[in-house]
Tab-separated table of C-alpha atoms in Angstrom:
chain	number	residue	atom	x	y	z
A	1	UNK	CA	-11.449	21.486	6.281
A	2	UNK	CA	-8.078	22.638	7.614
A	3	UNK	CA	-5.040	21.987	5.420
A	4	UNK	CA	-1.545	21.353	6.839
A	5	UNK	CA	1.388	21.531	4.378
A	6	UNK	CA	4.151	19.228	5.168
A	7	UNK	CA	7.334	18.257	3.394
A	8	UNK	CA	8.897	14.936	3.986
A	9	UNK	CA	12.360	15.035	5.708
A	10	UNK	CA	15.405	14.677	3.262
A	11	UNK	CA	16.080	11.061	4.474
A	12	UNK	CA	12.401	10.088	3.950
A	13	UNK	CA	12.283	11.590	0.519
A	14	UNK	CA	15.345	9.551	-0.463
A	15	UNK	CA	13.707	6.417	0.659
A	16	UNK	CA	10.680	7.267	-1.499
A	17	UNK	CA	12.902	7.365	-4.546
A	18	UNK	CA	13.451	3.688	-4.157
A	19	UNK	CA	9.958	2.940	-5.384
A	20	UNK	CA	10.938	3.509	-9.075
A	21	UNK	CA	13.356	0.512	-8.816
A	22	UNK	CA	10.619	-1.838	-7.629
A	23	UNK	CA	7.649	-1.283	-9.901
A	24	UNK	CA	9.975	-2.892	-12.628
A	25	UNK	CA	9.943	-6.189	-10.662
A	26	UNK	CA	8.894	-9.587	-11.804
A	27	UNK	CA	5.271	-8.967	-10.927
A	28	UNK	CA	5.083	-5.867	-12.914
A	29	UNK	CA	2.731	-5.853	-15.949
A	30	UNK	CA	4.426	-5.364	-19.415
A	31	UNK	CA	5.111	-1.837	-20.688
A	32	UNK	CA	2.870	-2.158	-23.694
A	33	UNK	CA	-0.308	-1.465	-21.801
A	34	UNK	CA	-3.458	0.135	-23.481
A	35	UNK	CA	-4.764	3.557	-22.542
A	36	UNK	CA	-8.033	2.629	-20.686
A	37	UNK	CA	-11.606	3.927	-21.055
A	38	UNK	CA	-13.900	4.979	-18.217
A	39	UNK	CA	-15.033	2.187	-15.891
A	40	UNK	CA	-16.823	1.336	-12.700
A	41	UNK	CA	-15.885	-1.704	-10.639
A	42	UNK	CA	-17.819	-2.705	-7.689
A	43	UNK	CA	-15.508	-5.374	-6.678
A	44	UNK	CA	-17.937	-8.240	-6.924
A	45	UNK	CA	-15.076	-10.471	-8.152
A	46	UNK	CA	-11.453	-10.372	-9.426
A	47	UNK	CA	-11.785	-8.926	-12.903
A	48	UNK	CA	-8.744	-10.197	-14.726
A	49	UNK	CA	-9.373	-8.203	-17.830
A	50	UNK	CA	-8.943	-4.982	-15.942
A	51	UNK	CA	-6.703	-5.822	-12.912
A	52	UNK	CA	-3.787	-7.901	-11.670
A	53	UNK	CA	-2.607	-8.740	-8.191
A	54	UNK	CA	1.150	-7.973	-7.322
A	55	UNK	CA	2.694	-11.173	-6.519
A	56	UNK	CA	6.234	-12.322	-5.759
A	57	UNK	CA	8.193	-9.220	-5.260
A	58	UNK	CA	8.457	-6.056	-2.990
A	59	UNK	CA	8.552	-2.268	-3.715
A	60	UNK	CA	11.355	-0.003	-2.496
A	61	UNK	CA	13.398	-0.128	0.644
A	62	UNK	CA	10.852	1.686	2.767
A	63	UNK	CA	8.261	-1.232	1.983
A	64	UNK	CA	8.618	-3.883	4.628
A	65	UNK	CA	6.286	-6.361	3.070
A	66	UNK	CA	6.398	-8.637	0.015
A	67	UNK	CA	3.307	-8.620	-2.205
A	68	UNK	CA	1.283	-11.800	-2.477
A	69	UNK	CA	-1.741	-12.432	-4.630
A	70	UNK	CA	-3.420	-14.367	-1.948
A	71	UNK	CA	-3.523	-11.220	0.216
A	72	UNK	CA	-5.916	-9.576	-2.081
A	73	UNK	CA	-9.607	-11.074	-1.686
A	74	UNK	CA	-13.152	-10.359	-2.601
A	75	UNK	CA	-16.235	-11.000	-0.631
A	76	UNK	CA	-19.780	-9.438	-0.614
A	77	UNK	CA	-19.036	-6.721	-3.004
A	78	UNK	CA	-15.832	-5.636	-1.113
A	79	UNK	CA	-12.125	-5.946	-2.121
A	80	UNK	CA	-9.673	-6.497	0.891
A	81	UNK	CA	-6.027	-6.233	1.360
A	82	UNK	CA	-4.529	-8.198	4.179
A	83	UNK	CA	-1.237	-7.499	6.000
A	84	UNK	CA	0.101	-10.290	8.070
A	85	UNK	CA	3.073	-12.607	8.805
A	86	UNK	CA	1.986	-15.750	6.825
A	87	UNK	CA	4.030	-17.242	5.421
A	88	UNK	CA	7.012	-14.894	5.891
A	89	UNK	CA	9.898	-14.446	5.449
A	90	UNK	CA	10.254	-17.361	3.014
A	91	UNK	CA	7.219	-16.587	1.016
A	92	UNK	CA	7.362	-12.683	1.225
A	93	UNK	CA	10.325	-11.844	-0.940
A	94	UNK	CA	12.528	-11.841	2.123
A	95	UNK	CA	10.388	-9.323	4.045
A	96	UNK	CA	8.942	-10.115	7.604
A	97	UNK	CA	5.413	-9.179	6.365
A	98	UNK	CA	3.136	-10.107	3.524
A	99	UNK	CA	0.526	-7.728	2.020
A	100	UNK	CA	-1.589	-7.057	-1.075
A	101	UNK	CA	-1.350	-4.493	-3.979
A	102	UNK	CA	-3.978	-4.274	-6.659
A	103	UNK	CA	-3.061	-2.736	-10.100
A	104	UNK	CA	-4.847	-2.050	-13.352
A	105	UNK	CA	-3.636	-3.703	-16.543
A	106	UNK	CA	-4.151	-0.494	-18.581
A	107	UNK	CA	-2.946	2.956	-18.126
A	108	UNK	CA	-5.362	5.875	-17.669
A	109	UNK	CA	-4.977	9.475	-18.623
A	110	UNK	CA	-6.767	12.717	-17.508
A	111	UNK	CA	-10.027	12.204	-15.698
A	112	UNK	CA	-11.545	11.666	-12.367
A	113	UNK	CA	-10.349	8.801	-10.152
A	114	UNK	CA	-12.479	7.759	-7.145
A	115	UNK	CA	-12.505	5.016	-4.580
A	116	UNK	CA	-14.609	4.246	-1.539
A	117	UNK	CA	-12.460	2.656	1.150
A	118	UNK	CA	-11.940	1.952	4.793
A	119	UNK	CA	-8.290	2.477	5.992
A	120	UNK	CA	-6.079	0.621	8.590
A	121	UNK	CA	-5.310	2.267	11.950
A	122	UNK	CA	-2.006	1.120	13.057
A	123	UNK	CA	1.286	3.368	13.295
A	124	UNK	CA	3.722	2.740	10.575
A	125	UNK	CA	1.141	1.417	7.971
A	126	UNK	CA	-0.131	3.113	4.881
A	127	UNK	CA	-3.411	2.607	3.109
A	128	UNK	CA	-3.485	4.032	-0.443
A	129	UNK	CA	-5.345	4.895	-3.537
A	130	UNK	CA	-3.153	6.330	-6.224
A	131	UNK	CA	-2.012	6.372	-9.934
A	132	UNK	CA	1.449	5.497	-11.016
A	133	UNK	CA	3.684	5.088	-14.009
A	134	UNK	CA	7.455	4.550	-14.307
A	135	UNK	CA	10.257	2.396	-15.787
A	136	UNK	CA	7.980	-0.667	-15.973
A	137	UNK	CA	5.819	1.141	-18.432
A	138	UNK	CA	8.740	2.458	-20.380
A	139	UNK	CA	7.941	5.927	-18.916
A	140	UNK	CA	9.609	8.308	-16.326
A	141	UNK	CA	8.025	8.224	-12.911
A	142	UNK	CA	4.604	10.093	-12.587
A	143	UNK	CA	2.331	9.479	-9.687
A	144	UNK	CA	-0.853	11.108	-7.902
A	145	UNK	CA	-1.464	9.977	-4.213
A	146	UNK	CA	-4.119	9.461	-1.684
A	147	UNK	CA	-2.620	7.960	1.405
A	148	UNK	CA	-4.065	7.419	4.933
A	149	UNK	CA	-1.223	7.004	7.442
A	150	UNK	CA	-2.191	4.585	10.176
A	151	UNK	CA	-0.561	6.787	12.868
A	152	UNK	CA	-3.386	9.342	12.435
A	153	UNK	CA	-6.511	8.136	10.450
A	154	UNK	CA	-8.205	11.456	10.933
A	155	UNK	CA	-5.930	12.874	8.252
A	156	UNK	CA	-5.091	12.174	4.626
A	157	UNK	CA	-1.906	12.949	2.862
A	158	UNK	CA	-1.899	13.856	-0.772
A	159	UNK	CA	1.122	14.253	-3.056
A	160	UNK	CA	2.278	14.023	-6.818
A	161	UNK	CA	5.353	13.194	-8.577
A	162	UNK	CA	6.362	14.435	-12.111
A	163	UNK	CA	9.281	12.983	-13.839
A	164	UNK	CA	10.495	11.601	-10.536
A	165	UNK	CA	10.202	14.939	-8.695
A	166	UNK	CA	7.994	14.853	-5.652
A	167	UNK	CA	7.959	17.078	-2.417
A	168	UNK	CA	4.337	18.274	-2.909
A	169	UNK	CA	2.997	16.596	0.174
A	170	UNK	CA	-0.063	18.099	1.920
A	171	UNK	CA	-1.716	16.845	4.979
A	172	UNK	CA	-5.598	17.337	5.105
A	173	UNK	CA	-7.719	17.019	8.344
A	174	UNK	CA	-10.601	14.882	7.432
A	175	UNK	CA	-13.000	15.514	10.314
A	176	UNK	CA	-13.634	11.839	10.718
A	177	UNK	CA	-11.643	8.683	11.404
A	178	UNK	CA	-11.030	6.923	7.961
A	179	UNK	CA	-10.473	3.598	9.816
A	180	UNK	CA	-13.997	3.699	11.407
A	181	UNK	CA	-16.047	3.511	8.041
A	182	UNK	CA	-16.121	3.880	4.392
A	183	UNK	CA	-15.609	7.238	2.792
A	184	UNK	CA	-15.278	8.445	-0.793
A	185	UNK	CA	-11.795	9.715	-1.866
A	186	UNK	CA	-11.229	11.137	-5.428
A	187	UNK	CA	-8.917	13.339	-7.503
A	188	UNK	CA	-9.547	15.015	-10.788
A	189	UNK	CA	-6.550	15.333	-13.130
A	190	UNK	CA	-7.000	18.142	-15.838
A	191	UNK	CA	-4.870	18.195	-19.003
A	192	UNK	CA	-2.640	21.322	-18.427
A	193	UNK	CA	-4.682	22.493	-15.679
A	194	UNK	CA	-4.926	21.280	-12.026
A	195	UNK	CA	-5.161	18.237	-9.864
A	196	UNK	CA	-8.167	18.564	-7.452
A	197	UNK	CA	-8.657	16.218	-4.392
A	198	UNK	CA	-12.048	15.570	-3.003
A	199	UNK	CA	-13.301	13.815	0.268
A	200	UNK	CA	-17.101	12.683	0.217
A	201	UNK	CA	-17.713	14.969	-2.682
A	202	UNK	CA	-16.035	18.060	-1.180
A	203	UNK	CA	-13.016	19.878	-2.606
A	204	UNK	CA	-10.252	19.732	-0.032
A	205	UNK	CA	-7.071	20.625	-1.900
A	206	UNK	CA	-5.731	21.774	-5.313
A	207	UNK	CA	-2.518	21.847	-7.077
A	208	UNK	CA	-2.048	24.086	-10.084
A	209	UNK	CA	1.594	23.572	-10.932
A	210	UNK	CA	2.888	26.421	-8.959
A	211	UNK	CA	4.923	24.098	-6.735
A	212	UNK	CA	6.346	22.178	-9.701
A	213	UNK	CA	4.935	20.745	-13.098
A	214	UNK	CA	1.990	18.374	-12.790
A	215	UNK	CA	2.087	14.882	-14.122
A	216	UNK	CA	1.440	14.318	-17.925
A	217	UNK	CA	1.829	10.527	-18.609
A	218	UNK	CA	-0.869	7.945	-18.403
A	219	UNK	CA	-0.753	5.891	-15.226
A	220	UNK	CA	-2.039	2.766	-13.638
A	221	UNK	CA	-4.659	2.892	-10.954
A	222	UNK	CA	-3.413	1.109	-7.844
A	223	UNK	CA	-4.247	0.315	-4.186
A	224	UNK	CA	-1.994	-1.168	-1.669
A	225	UNK	CA	-1.299	-1.600	2.128
A	226	UNK	CA	2.126	-1.628	3.401
A	227	UNK	CA	4.147	-1.303	6.625
A	228	UNK	CA	7.075	1.116	6.562
A	229	UNK	CA	10.677	0.661	7.636
A	230	UNK	CA	13.407	3.330	7.923
A	231	UNK	CA	10.768	6.084	7.740
A	232	UNK	CA	9.711	6.337	11.353
A	233	UNK	CA	9.871	10.083	11.284
A	234	UNK	CA	7.100	10.177	8.817
A	235	UNK	CA	5.010	7.121	9.547
A	236	UNK	CA	6.141	6.223	13.204
A	237	UNK	CA	7.471	2.729	13.894
A	238	UNK	CA	5.428	-0.171	12.710
A	239	UNK	CA	4.645	-2.886	15.303
A	240	UNK	CA	2.635	-5.884	14.078
A	241	UNK	CA	-0.389	-6.253	16.451
A	242	UNK	CA	-0.454	-10.040	16.339
A	243	UNK	CA	-3.538	-10.458	14.122
A	244	UNK	CA	-3.909	-9.413	10.457
A	245	UNK	CA	-4.562	-5.862	9.368
A	246	UNK	CA	-7.063	-5.483	6.573
A	247	UNK	CA	-7.887	-2.306	4.296
A	248	UNK	CA	-11.166	-2.675	2.444
A	249	UNK	CA	-12.474	-1.002	-0.821
A	250	UNK	CA	-16.082	-0.954	-1.645
A	251	UNK	CA	-15.686	0.323	-5.304
A	252	UNK	CA	-13.350	2.266	-7.638
A	253	UNK	CA	-14.349	4.442	-10.558
A	254	UNK	CA	-12.509	6.221	-13.408
A	255	UNK	CA	-14.239	8.877	-15.630
A	256	UNK	CA	-12.232	9.892	-18.580
A	257	UNK	CA	-12.033	13.573	-19.460
């Protein structure tokens, strides 16, 4: 698979830094989270012992939706995240759109993180599977990303942040349309070694720290769907199509190393 290196424009990178301020919001889980073991979740139901739904707040300035728990749903072994206008803006943290974010209660350290998902095709929207920690956990900002940008769902963008420093974006040509069906996305995070990203079991990218130190802090497993604002050069402008957009996830798995 062809790889395309791509760094965010400076203005976009500045907007990304706004994320750290949000994940400390009223819906964030307490900082005293446990370090979690290996698990497999087939999304047959909302497992409150492992997960929580973001509710009643929004992320940084480039996120143009408020998180609502009722925008995360389960049906037939699938977890879905809806993005729509109901009931906004009064019930959407002052944003014009509502959407869903699903987050683990525990933090997870080195291992293999995997999800089978189907993305949204719509310019300006992002479908994600990632790990994150930050001030809400009493830690600096570390993050490892898998993102499908709705402007081109034949590509995947990967990235990582260590102590708040990002700028490690790489765009990967998938060879298929991530919005047309389910595919497996994974990354392996090795202690003192590498981060390796996989698509349908094939290694597609590796970071070894040569572009900046790799994350070291335990992180939450997270999934969300969101429309961007002020980042048109990165995501393209978001226009709501008039009916809800839905990203779906068949399962997620973590294997501790």
